[in-house]
Coordinates of C-alpha atoms and ligand atoms in Angstrom, one line a residue:
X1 CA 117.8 125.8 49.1
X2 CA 119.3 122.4 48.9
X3 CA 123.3 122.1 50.3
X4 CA 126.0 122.3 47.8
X5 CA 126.9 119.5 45.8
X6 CA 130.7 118.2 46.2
X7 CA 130.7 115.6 44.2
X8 CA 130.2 115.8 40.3
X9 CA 127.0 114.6 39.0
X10 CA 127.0 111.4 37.3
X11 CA 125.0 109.7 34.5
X12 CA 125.4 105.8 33.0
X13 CA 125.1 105.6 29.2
X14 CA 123.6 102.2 28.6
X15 CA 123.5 101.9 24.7
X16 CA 126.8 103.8 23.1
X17 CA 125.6 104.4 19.6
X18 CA 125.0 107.5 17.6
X19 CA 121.9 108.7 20.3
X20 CA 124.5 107.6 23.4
X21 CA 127.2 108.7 22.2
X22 CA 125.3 111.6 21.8
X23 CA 124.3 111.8 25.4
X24 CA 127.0 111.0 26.6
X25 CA 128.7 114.2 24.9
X26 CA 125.9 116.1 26.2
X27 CA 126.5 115.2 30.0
X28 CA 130.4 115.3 30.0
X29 CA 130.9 118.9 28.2
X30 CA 127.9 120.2 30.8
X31 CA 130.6 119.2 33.7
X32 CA 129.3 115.2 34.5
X33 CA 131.5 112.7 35.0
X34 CA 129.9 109.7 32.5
X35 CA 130.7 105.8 32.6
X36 CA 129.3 104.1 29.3
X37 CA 127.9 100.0 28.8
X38 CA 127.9 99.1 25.5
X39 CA 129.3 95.4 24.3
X40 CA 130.3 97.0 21.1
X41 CA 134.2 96.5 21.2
X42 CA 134.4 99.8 18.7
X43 CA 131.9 101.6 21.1
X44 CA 134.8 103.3 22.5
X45 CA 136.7 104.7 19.1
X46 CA 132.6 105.7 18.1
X47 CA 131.7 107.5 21.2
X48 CA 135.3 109.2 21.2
X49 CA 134.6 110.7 17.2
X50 CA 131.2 112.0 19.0
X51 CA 132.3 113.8 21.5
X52 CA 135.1 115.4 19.7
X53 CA 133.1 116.9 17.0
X54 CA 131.0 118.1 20.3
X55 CA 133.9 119.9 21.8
X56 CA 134.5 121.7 18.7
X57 CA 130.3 122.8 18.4
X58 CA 128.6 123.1 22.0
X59 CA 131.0 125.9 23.1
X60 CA 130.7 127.7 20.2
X61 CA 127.3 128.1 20.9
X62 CA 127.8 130.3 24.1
X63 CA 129.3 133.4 24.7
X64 CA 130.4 132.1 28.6
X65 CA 132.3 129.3 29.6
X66 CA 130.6 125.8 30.1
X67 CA 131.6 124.0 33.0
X68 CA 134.6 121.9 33.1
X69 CA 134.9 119.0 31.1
X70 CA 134.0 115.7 33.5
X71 CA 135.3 112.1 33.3
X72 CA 134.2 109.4 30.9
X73 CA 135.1 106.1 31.2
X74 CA 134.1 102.7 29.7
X75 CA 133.0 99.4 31.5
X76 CA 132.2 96.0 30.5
X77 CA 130.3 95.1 33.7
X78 CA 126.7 96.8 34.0
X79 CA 127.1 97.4 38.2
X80 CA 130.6 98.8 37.5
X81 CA 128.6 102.0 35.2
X82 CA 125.9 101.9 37.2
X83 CA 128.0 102.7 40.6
X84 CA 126.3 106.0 42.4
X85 CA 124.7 107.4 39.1
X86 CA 122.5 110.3 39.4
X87 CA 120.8 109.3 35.5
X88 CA 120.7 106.5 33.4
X89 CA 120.3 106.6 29.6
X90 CA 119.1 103.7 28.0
X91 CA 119.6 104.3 24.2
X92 CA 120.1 100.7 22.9
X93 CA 118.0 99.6 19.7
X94 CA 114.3 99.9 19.0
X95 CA 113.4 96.2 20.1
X96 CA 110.7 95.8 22.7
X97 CA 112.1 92.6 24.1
X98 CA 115.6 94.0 24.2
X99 CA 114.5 97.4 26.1
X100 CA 112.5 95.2 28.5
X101 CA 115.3 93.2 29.5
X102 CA 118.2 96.1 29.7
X103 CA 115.7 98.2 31.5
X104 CA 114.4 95.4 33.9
X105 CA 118.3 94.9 34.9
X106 CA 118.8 98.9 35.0
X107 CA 115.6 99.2 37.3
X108 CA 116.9 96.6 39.9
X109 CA 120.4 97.7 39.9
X110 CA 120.2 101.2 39.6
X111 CA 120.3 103.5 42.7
X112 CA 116.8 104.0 44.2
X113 CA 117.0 107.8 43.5
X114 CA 118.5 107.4 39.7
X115 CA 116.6 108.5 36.8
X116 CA 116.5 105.6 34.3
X117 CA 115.3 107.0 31.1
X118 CA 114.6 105.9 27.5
X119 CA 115.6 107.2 24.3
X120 CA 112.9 105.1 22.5
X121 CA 111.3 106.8 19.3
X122 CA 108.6 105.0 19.6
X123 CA 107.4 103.0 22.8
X124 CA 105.3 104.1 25.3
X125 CA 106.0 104.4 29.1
X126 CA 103.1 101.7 29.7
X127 CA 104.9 99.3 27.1
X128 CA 108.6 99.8 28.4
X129 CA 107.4 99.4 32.0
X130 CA 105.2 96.5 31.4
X131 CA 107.5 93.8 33.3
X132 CA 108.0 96.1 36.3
X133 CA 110.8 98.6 35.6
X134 CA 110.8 102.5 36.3
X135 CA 111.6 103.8 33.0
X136 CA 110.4 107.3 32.0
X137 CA 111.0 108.1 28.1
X138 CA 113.4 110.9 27.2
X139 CA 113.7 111.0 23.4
X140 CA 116.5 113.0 22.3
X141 CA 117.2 114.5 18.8
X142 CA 120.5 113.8 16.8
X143 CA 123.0 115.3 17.5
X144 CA 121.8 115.0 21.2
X145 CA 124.8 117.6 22.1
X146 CA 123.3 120.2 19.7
X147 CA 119.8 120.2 19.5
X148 CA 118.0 121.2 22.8
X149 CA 114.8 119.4 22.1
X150 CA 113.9 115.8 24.7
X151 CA 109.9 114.6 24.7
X152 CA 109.3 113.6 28.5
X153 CA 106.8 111.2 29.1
X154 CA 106.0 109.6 31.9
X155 CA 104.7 109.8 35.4
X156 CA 104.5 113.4 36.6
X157 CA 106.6 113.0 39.6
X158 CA 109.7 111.1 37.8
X159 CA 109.6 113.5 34.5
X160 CA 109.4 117.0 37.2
X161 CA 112.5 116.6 38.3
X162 CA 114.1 114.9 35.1
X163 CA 113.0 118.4 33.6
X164 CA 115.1 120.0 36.0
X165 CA 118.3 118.2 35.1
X166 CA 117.8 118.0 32.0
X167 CA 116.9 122.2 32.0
X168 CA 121.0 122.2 34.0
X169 CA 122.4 120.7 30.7
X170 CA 121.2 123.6 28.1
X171 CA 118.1 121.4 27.1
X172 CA 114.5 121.6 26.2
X173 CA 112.2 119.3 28.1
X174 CA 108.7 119.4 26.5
X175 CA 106.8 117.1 29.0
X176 CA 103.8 115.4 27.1
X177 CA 100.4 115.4 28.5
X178 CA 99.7 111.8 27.6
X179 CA 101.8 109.2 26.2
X180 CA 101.4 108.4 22.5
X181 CA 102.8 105.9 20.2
X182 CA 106.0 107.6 18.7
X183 CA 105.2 110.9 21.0
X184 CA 105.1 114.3 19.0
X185 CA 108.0 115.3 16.4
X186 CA 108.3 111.8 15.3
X187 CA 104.4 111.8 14.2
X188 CA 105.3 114.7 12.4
X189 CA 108.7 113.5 11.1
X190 CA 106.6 110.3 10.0
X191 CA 103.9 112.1 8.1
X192 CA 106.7 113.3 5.8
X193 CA 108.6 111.0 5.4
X194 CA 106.0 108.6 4.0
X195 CA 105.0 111.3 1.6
X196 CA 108.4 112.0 0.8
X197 CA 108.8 108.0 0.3
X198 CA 105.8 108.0 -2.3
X199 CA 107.2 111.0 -4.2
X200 CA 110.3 109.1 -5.0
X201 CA 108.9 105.7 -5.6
X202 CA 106.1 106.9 -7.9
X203 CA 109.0 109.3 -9.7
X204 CA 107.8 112.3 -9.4
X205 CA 111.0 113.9 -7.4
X206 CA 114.4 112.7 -6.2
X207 CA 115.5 112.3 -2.7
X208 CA 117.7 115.5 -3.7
X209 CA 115.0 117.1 -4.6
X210 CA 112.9 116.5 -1.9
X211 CA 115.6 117.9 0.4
X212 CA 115.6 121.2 -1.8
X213 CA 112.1 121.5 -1.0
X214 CA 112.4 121.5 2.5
X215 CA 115.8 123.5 3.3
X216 CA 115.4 126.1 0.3
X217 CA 111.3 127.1 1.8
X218 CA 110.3 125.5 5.1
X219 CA 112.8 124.2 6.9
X220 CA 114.3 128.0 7.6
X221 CA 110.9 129.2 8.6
X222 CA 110.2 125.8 10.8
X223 CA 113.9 126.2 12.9
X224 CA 112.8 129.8 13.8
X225 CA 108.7 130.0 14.4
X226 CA 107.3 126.3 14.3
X227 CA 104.7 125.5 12.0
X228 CA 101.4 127.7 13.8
X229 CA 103.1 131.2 14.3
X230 CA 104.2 130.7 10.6
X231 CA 100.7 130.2 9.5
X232 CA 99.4 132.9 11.3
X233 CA 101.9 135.1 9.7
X234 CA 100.5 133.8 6.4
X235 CA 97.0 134.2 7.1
X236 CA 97.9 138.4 6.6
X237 CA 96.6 140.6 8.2
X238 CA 93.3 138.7 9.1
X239 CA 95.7 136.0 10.6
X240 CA 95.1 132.4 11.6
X241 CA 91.1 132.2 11.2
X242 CA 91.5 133.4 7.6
X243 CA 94.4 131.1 7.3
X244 CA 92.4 128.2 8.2
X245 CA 89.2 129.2 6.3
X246 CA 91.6 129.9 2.7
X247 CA 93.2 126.3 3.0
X248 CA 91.2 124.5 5.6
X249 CA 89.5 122.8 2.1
X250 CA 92.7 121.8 0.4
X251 CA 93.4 119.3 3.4
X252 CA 90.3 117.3 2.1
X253 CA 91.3 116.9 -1.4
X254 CA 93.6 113.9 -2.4
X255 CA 97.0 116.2 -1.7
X256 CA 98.3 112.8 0.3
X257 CA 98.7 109.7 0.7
X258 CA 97.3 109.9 3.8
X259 CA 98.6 106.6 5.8
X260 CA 99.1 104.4 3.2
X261 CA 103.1 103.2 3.4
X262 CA 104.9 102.5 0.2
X263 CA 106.3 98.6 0.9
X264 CA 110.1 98.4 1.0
X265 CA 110.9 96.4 -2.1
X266 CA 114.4 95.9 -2.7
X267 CA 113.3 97.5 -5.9
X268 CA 112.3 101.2 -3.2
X269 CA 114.9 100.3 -0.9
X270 CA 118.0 100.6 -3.8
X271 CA 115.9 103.4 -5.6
X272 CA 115.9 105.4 -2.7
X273 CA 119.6 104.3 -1.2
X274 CA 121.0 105.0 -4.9
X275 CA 119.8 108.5 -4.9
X276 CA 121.4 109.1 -1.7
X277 CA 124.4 108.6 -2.4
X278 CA 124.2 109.7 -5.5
X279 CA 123.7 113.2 -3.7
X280 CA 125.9 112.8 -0.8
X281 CA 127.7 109.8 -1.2
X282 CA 131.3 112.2 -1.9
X283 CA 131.3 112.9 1.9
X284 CA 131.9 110.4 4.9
X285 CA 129.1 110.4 7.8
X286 CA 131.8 112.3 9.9
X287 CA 132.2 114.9 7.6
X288 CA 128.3 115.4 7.0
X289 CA 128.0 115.8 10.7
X290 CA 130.8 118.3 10.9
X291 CA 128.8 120.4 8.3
X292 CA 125.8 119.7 9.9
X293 CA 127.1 120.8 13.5
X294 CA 128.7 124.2 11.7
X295 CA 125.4 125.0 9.9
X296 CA 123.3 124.1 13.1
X297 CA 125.9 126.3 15.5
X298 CA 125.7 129.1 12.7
X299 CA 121.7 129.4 12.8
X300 CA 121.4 129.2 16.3
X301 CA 123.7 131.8 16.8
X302 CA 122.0 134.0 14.3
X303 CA 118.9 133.2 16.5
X304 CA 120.4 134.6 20.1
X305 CA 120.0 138.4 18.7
X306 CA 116.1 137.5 19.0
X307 CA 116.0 134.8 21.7
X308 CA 113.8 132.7 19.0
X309 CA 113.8 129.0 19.1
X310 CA 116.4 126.8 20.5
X311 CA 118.0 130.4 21.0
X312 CA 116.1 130.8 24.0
X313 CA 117.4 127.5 25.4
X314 CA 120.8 128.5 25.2
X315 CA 120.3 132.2 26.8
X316 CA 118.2 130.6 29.7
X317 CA 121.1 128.3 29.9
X318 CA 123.8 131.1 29.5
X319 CA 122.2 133.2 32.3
X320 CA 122.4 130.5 35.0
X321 CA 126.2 129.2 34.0
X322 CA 128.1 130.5 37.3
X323 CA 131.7 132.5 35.8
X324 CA 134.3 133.7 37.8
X325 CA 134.2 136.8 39.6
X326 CA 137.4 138.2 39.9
X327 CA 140.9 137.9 38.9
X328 CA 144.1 140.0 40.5
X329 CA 141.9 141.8 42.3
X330 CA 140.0 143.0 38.9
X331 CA 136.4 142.3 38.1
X332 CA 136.6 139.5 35.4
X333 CA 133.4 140.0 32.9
X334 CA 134.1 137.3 29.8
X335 CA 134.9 133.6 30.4
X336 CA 134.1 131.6 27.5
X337 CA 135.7 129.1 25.1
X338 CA 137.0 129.9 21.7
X339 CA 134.8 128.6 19.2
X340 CA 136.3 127.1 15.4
X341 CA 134.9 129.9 13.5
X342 CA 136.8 132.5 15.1
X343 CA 140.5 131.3 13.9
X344 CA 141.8 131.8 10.4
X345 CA 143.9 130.1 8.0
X346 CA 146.8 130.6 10.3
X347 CA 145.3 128.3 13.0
X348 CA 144.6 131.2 15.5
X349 CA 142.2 133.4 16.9
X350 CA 141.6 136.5 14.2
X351 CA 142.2 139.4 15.4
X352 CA 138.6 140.9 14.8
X353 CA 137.0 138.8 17.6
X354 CA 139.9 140.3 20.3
X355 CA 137.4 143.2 20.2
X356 CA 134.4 141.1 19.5
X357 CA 135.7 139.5 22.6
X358 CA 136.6 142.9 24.4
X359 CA 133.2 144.2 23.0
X360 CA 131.5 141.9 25.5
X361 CA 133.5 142.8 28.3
X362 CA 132.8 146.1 27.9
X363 CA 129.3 145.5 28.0
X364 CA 129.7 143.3 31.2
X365 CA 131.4 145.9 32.7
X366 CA 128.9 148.4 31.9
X367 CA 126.3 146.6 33.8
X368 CA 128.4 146.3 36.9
X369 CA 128.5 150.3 36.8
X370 CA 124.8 150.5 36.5
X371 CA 124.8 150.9 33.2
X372 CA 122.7 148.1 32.1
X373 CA 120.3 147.5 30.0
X374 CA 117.2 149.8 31.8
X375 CA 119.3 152.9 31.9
X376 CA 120.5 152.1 28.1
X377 CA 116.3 152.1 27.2
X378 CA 116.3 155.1 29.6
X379 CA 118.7 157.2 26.5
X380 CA 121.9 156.9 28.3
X381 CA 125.1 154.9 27.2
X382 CA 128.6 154.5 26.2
X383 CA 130.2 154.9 23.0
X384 CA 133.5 153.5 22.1
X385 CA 135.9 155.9 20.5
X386 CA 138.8 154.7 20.3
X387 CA 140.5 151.1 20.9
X388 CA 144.2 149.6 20.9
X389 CA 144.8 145.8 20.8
X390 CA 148.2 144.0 21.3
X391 CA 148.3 140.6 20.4
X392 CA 150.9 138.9 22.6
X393 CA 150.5 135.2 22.4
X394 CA 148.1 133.3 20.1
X395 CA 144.9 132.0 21.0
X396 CA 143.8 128.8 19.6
X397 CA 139.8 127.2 19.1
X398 CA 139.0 125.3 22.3
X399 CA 140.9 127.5 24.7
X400 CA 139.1 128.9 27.7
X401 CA 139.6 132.7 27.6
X402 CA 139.1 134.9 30.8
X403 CA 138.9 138.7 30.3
X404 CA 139.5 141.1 33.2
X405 CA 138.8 144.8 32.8
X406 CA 140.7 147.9 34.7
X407 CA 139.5 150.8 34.6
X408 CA 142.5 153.5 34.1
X409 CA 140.2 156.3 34.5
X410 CA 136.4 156.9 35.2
X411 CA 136.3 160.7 35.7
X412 CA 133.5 162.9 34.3
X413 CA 132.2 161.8 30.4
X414 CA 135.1 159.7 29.9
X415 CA 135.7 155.8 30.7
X416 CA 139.1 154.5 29.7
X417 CA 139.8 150.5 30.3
X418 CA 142.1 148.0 30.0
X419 CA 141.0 144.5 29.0
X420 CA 143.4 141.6 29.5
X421 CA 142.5 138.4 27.5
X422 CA 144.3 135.3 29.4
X423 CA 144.4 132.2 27.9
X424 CA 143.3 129.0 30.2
X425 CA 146.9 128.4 31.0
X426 CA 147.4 131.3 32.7
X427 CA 149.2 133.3 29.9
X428 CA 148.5 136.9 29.3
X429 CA 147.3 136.6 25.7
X430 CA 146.1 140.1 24.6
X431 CA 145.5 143.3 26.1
X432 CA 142.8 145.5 24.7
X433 CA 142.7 149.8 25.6
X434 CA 139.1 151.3 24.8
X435 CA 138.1 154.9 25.8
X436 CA 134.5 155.4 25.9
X437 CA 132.7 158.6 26.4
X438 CA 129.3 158.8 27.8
X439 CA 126.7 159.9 25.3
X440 CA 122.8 161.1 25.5
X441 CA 121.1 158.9 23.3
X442 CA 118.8 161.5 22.3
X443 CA 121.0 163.9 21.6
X444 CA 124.0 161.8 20.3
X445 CA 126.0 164.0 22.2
X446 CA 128.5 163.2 25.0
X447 CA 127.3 164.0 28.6
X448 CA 127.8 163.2 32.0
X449 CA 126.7 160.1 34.0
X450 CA 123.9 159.4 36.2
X451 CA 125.3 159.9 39.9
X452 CA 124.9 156.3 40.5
X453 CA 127.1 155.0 37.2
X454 CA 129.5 157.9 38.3
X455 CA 129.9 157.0 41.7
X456 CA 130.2 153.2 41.1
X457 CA 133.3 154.0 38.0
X458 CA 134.6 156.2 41.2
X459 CA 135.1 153.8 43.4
X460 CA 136.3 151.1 40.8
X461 CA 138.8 153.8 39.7
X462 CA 139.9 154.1 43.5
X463 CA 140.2 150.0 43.8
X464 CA 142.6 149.8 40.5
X465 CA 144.3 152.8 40.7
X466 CA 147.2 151.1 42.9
X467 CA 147.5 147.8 40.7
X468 CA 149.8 147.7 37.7
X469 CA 149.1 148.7 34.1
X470 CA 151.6 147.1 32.1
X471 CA 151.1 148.1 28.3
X472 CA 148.6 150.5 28.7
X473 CA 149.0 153.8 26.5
X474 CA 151.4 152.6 23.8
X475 CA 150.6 153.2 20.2
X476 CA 151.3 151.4 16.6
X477 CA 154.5 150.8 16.1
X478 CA 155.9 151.4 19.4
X479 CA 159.4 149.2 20.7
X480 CA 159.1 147.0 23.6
X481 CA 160.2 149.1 26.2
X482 CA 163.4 147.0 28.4
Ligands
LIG1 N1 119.1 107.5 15.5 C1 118.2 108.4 15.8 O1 118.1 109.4 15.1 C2 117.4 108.4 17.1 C3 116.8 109.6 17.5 C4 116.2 109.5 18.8 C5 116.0 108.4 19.5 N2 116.6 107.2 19.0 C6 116.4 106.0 19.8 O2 117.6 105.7 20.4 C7 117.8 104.3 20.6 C8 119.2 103.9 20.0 O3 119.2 104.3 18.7 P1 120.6 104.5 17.9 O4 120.2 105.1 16.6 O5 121.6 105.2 18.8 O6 121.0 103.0 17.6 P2 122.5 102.4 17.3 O7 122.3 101.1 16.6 O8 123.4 103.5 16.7 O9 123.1 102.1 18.8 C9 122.6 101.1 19.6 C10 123.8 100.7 20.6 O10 123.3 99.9 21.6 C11 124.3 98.9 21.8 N3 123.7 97.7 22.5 C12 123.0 96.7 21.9 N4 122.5 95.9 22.9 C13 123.0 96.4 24.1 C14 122.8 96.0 25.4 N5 122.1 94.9 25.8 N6 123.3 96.8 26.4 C15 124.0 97.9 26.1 N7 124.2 98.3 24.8 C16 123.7 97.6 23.8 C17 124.9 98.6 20.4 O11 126.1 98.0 20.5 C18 124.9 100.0 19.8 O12 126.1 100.6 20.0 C19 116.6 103.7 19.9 O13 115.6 103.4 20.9 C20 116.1 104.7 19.0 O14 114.7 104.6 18.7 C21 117.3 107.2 17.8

């Protein structure tokens, strides 16, 4: 194993606009510190906007805390960002000459060891490096702190351990086998948007339209099973090879345009822009990328139950985010951030997610007892039967909660805990009393634990019997007691 880092990882953003600013979200809410070159005087107001609409969506996306937040700062002299960086992110525009020059001047002055990366659409490794710099390409998707998607290409010993990194921010490296103009979603993205161009210019739909054709059908199956799985689903039974043999013809007959391009006329060009914001043009770009981020956050969420998709992203990424241990001398088992969605019109945390939140700690501390998932699937569990929350302080979206769980008694069937939520400051914020009995799942009857679950509540019991319980057993209603 390689020694402990003390310092905080560190990565240049070299090109501030919507894809760096992006980035640069992306590094600083993972726990990098992140210095930023762009000569846009507003680059600093922009990349601010960024990154607080990602404070308010990345957390949300996790049910443990992300690491804390590290520094950003801005600089008008290249050597200044590029000081002891661990990655640089070139993300300035789509001009060959322009990437050529920035990335020639990040390649000499750039530690030896950096990563200097691309976020080019479209250029090709061989093209970028072609007057002697080290780029590899890492093409992000907008927003960059969201989605977990980057297409790697490059040499296979500067895009291995870019995977790595880029894996230890909550992302999805897909390394390509060969470099290709415009590498592999874009090709895709292309093919439909040209068609998508001809359908509008030769009036057969709208640019609303078209987007109704994509998010009301395909673009739900797409997010969750890709394009093959969801043809082999609809191939029936007899799966892909009947899939292929029912509409393998179709793709020869004039369906497409194939590659012709419609030219951009100003006659296309305000066509096309006058639909838009015909459709869309009552919201700022802030506020479309607010609802964006909220429907994005929302379906990935949906995805965790099954691990599907980008889902799978975040749980690998869940799994290996270290949390604290203990607390008080009691086991702490939830550390997360408060997402948006769970205040209310008052401003605060509802009170359903206290026992959302408790919920989770509950099943934390069931594994720590043994009682995990293999001896759930073995027909042995816990069943809640009864729960008291006091809501002592409120809890606003952003904070950093930490739950600890006591356990007041662990005898026999029975499992009685006391959660405390703490806000980041240090302030108790809630405490939440459960009782659990044990239950056959069989059965669905209440029955004793397996020795090792009973013996490992026993001692647990032994180790909080002595520390305090302050709130514990009261009931609705009930005065403060002096
Ligand atoms: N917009 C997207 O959806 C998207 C998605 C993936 C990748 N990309 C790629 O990301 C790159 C940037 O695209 P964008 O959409 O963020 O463009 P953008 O126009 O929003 O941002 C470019 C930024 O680069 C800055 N800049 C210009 N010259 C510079 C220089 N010499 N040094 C430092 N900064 C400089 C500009 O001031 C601007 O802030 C392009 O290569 C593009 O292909 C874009």
């Amino acid at each position: 194993m390689s020694a402990p880092v003390s310092r905080r990882l560190k990565a240049a953003i070299v090109g501030g606009g919507v894809i760096g600013g992006g980035w640069a979200a992306r590094f600083l809410l993972n726990g990098w510190d992140v210095a930023v070159f762009d000569p846009d005087p507003d680059a600093t107001r922009k990349i601010n906007e960024v990154i607080a609409n990602a404070r308010i969506a990345l957390p949300a996306l996790y049910d443990k805390a992300l690491p804390s937040e590290g520094t950003l700062t801005f600089h008008s002299d290249l050597a200044d960002a590029l000081a002891d960086v661990d990655w640089v992110q070139e993300s300035v525009p789509e001009q060959l000459e322009l990437k050529h020059k920035v990335l020639g001047a990040l390649s000499e002055a750039a530690p030896a060891d950096a990563v200097i990366a691309s976020s080019t659409s479209g250029f090709k490794p061989s093209e970028l490096n072609a007057q002697g710099a080290r780029a590899i390409v890492a093409h992000p998707f907008n927003p960059v702190y969201l989605l977990p998607l980057v297409e790697l290409v490059g040499a296979a010993e500067r895009t291995a351990p870019a995977a790595e990194i880029l894996r230890s921010i909550g992302m999805f490296p897909l390394v390509l086998r060969k470099e290709i103009d415009a590498h592999i979603a874009d090709r895709l993205l292309e093919a439909v948007w040209r068609e998508s161009l001809w359908l509008v210019k030769d009036g057969v739909a709208t640019t609303e339209e078209i987007d109704e054709a994509i998010r009301m059908g395909f673009g739900i199956r797409w997010a969750q099973m890709g394009l093959f799985e969801t043809y082999r689903i609809a191939g029936g039974e007899a799966g892909m090879k009947h899939f292929m043999k029912q509409f393998g013809p179709a793709l020869s007959w004039p369906w497409t345009k194939l590659m012709d391009v419609p030219e951009f006329t100003p006659e296309l060009v305000d066509l096309i822009a006058g639909q838009s914001d015909a459709q869309s043009g009552h919201l700022s770009i802030r506020e479309l990328e607010r609802l964006r981020d909220d429907n994005i956050v929302g379906m990935v969420r949906a995805l965790k139950r099954s691990g599907s998709g980008a889902a799978g992203v975040i749980c690998a990424h869940e799994a290996a985010l270290a949390a604290p241990k203990r607390r008080e001398g009691l086991p702490v088992t939830a550390c997360r951030q408060v997402p948006s969605s769970w205040t209310d019109y008052n401003g605060h945390m509802n009170e359903t997610h206290y026992l959302e939140a408790a919920s989770k700690a509950t099943d934390r501390f069931m594994e720590l007892i043994g009682a995990d998932a293999a001896y759930v699937a073995g027909g042995k569990s816990y069943f809640t039967v009864e729960s008291h929350v006091r809501y002592l302080e409120e809890v606003h979206a952003g904070d950093r909660i930490t739950i600890t769980s006591q356990v007041l008694n662990g005898a026999g069937k029975k499992l009685h805990l006391l959660h405390r939520i703490w806000r980041g400051d240090g302030t108790l914020a809630a405490t939440i009393e459960t009782l659990l009995l044990h239950t056959d799942l069989e059965a669905r009857r209440a029955c004793e634990p397996e020795a090792h679950v009973a013996d490992a509540l026993s001692k647990l019991a032994a180790d909080h019997a002595a520390l305090p319980a302050e709130g514990a057993g009261r009931f609705v209603g009930q005065r403060p007691t002096a």
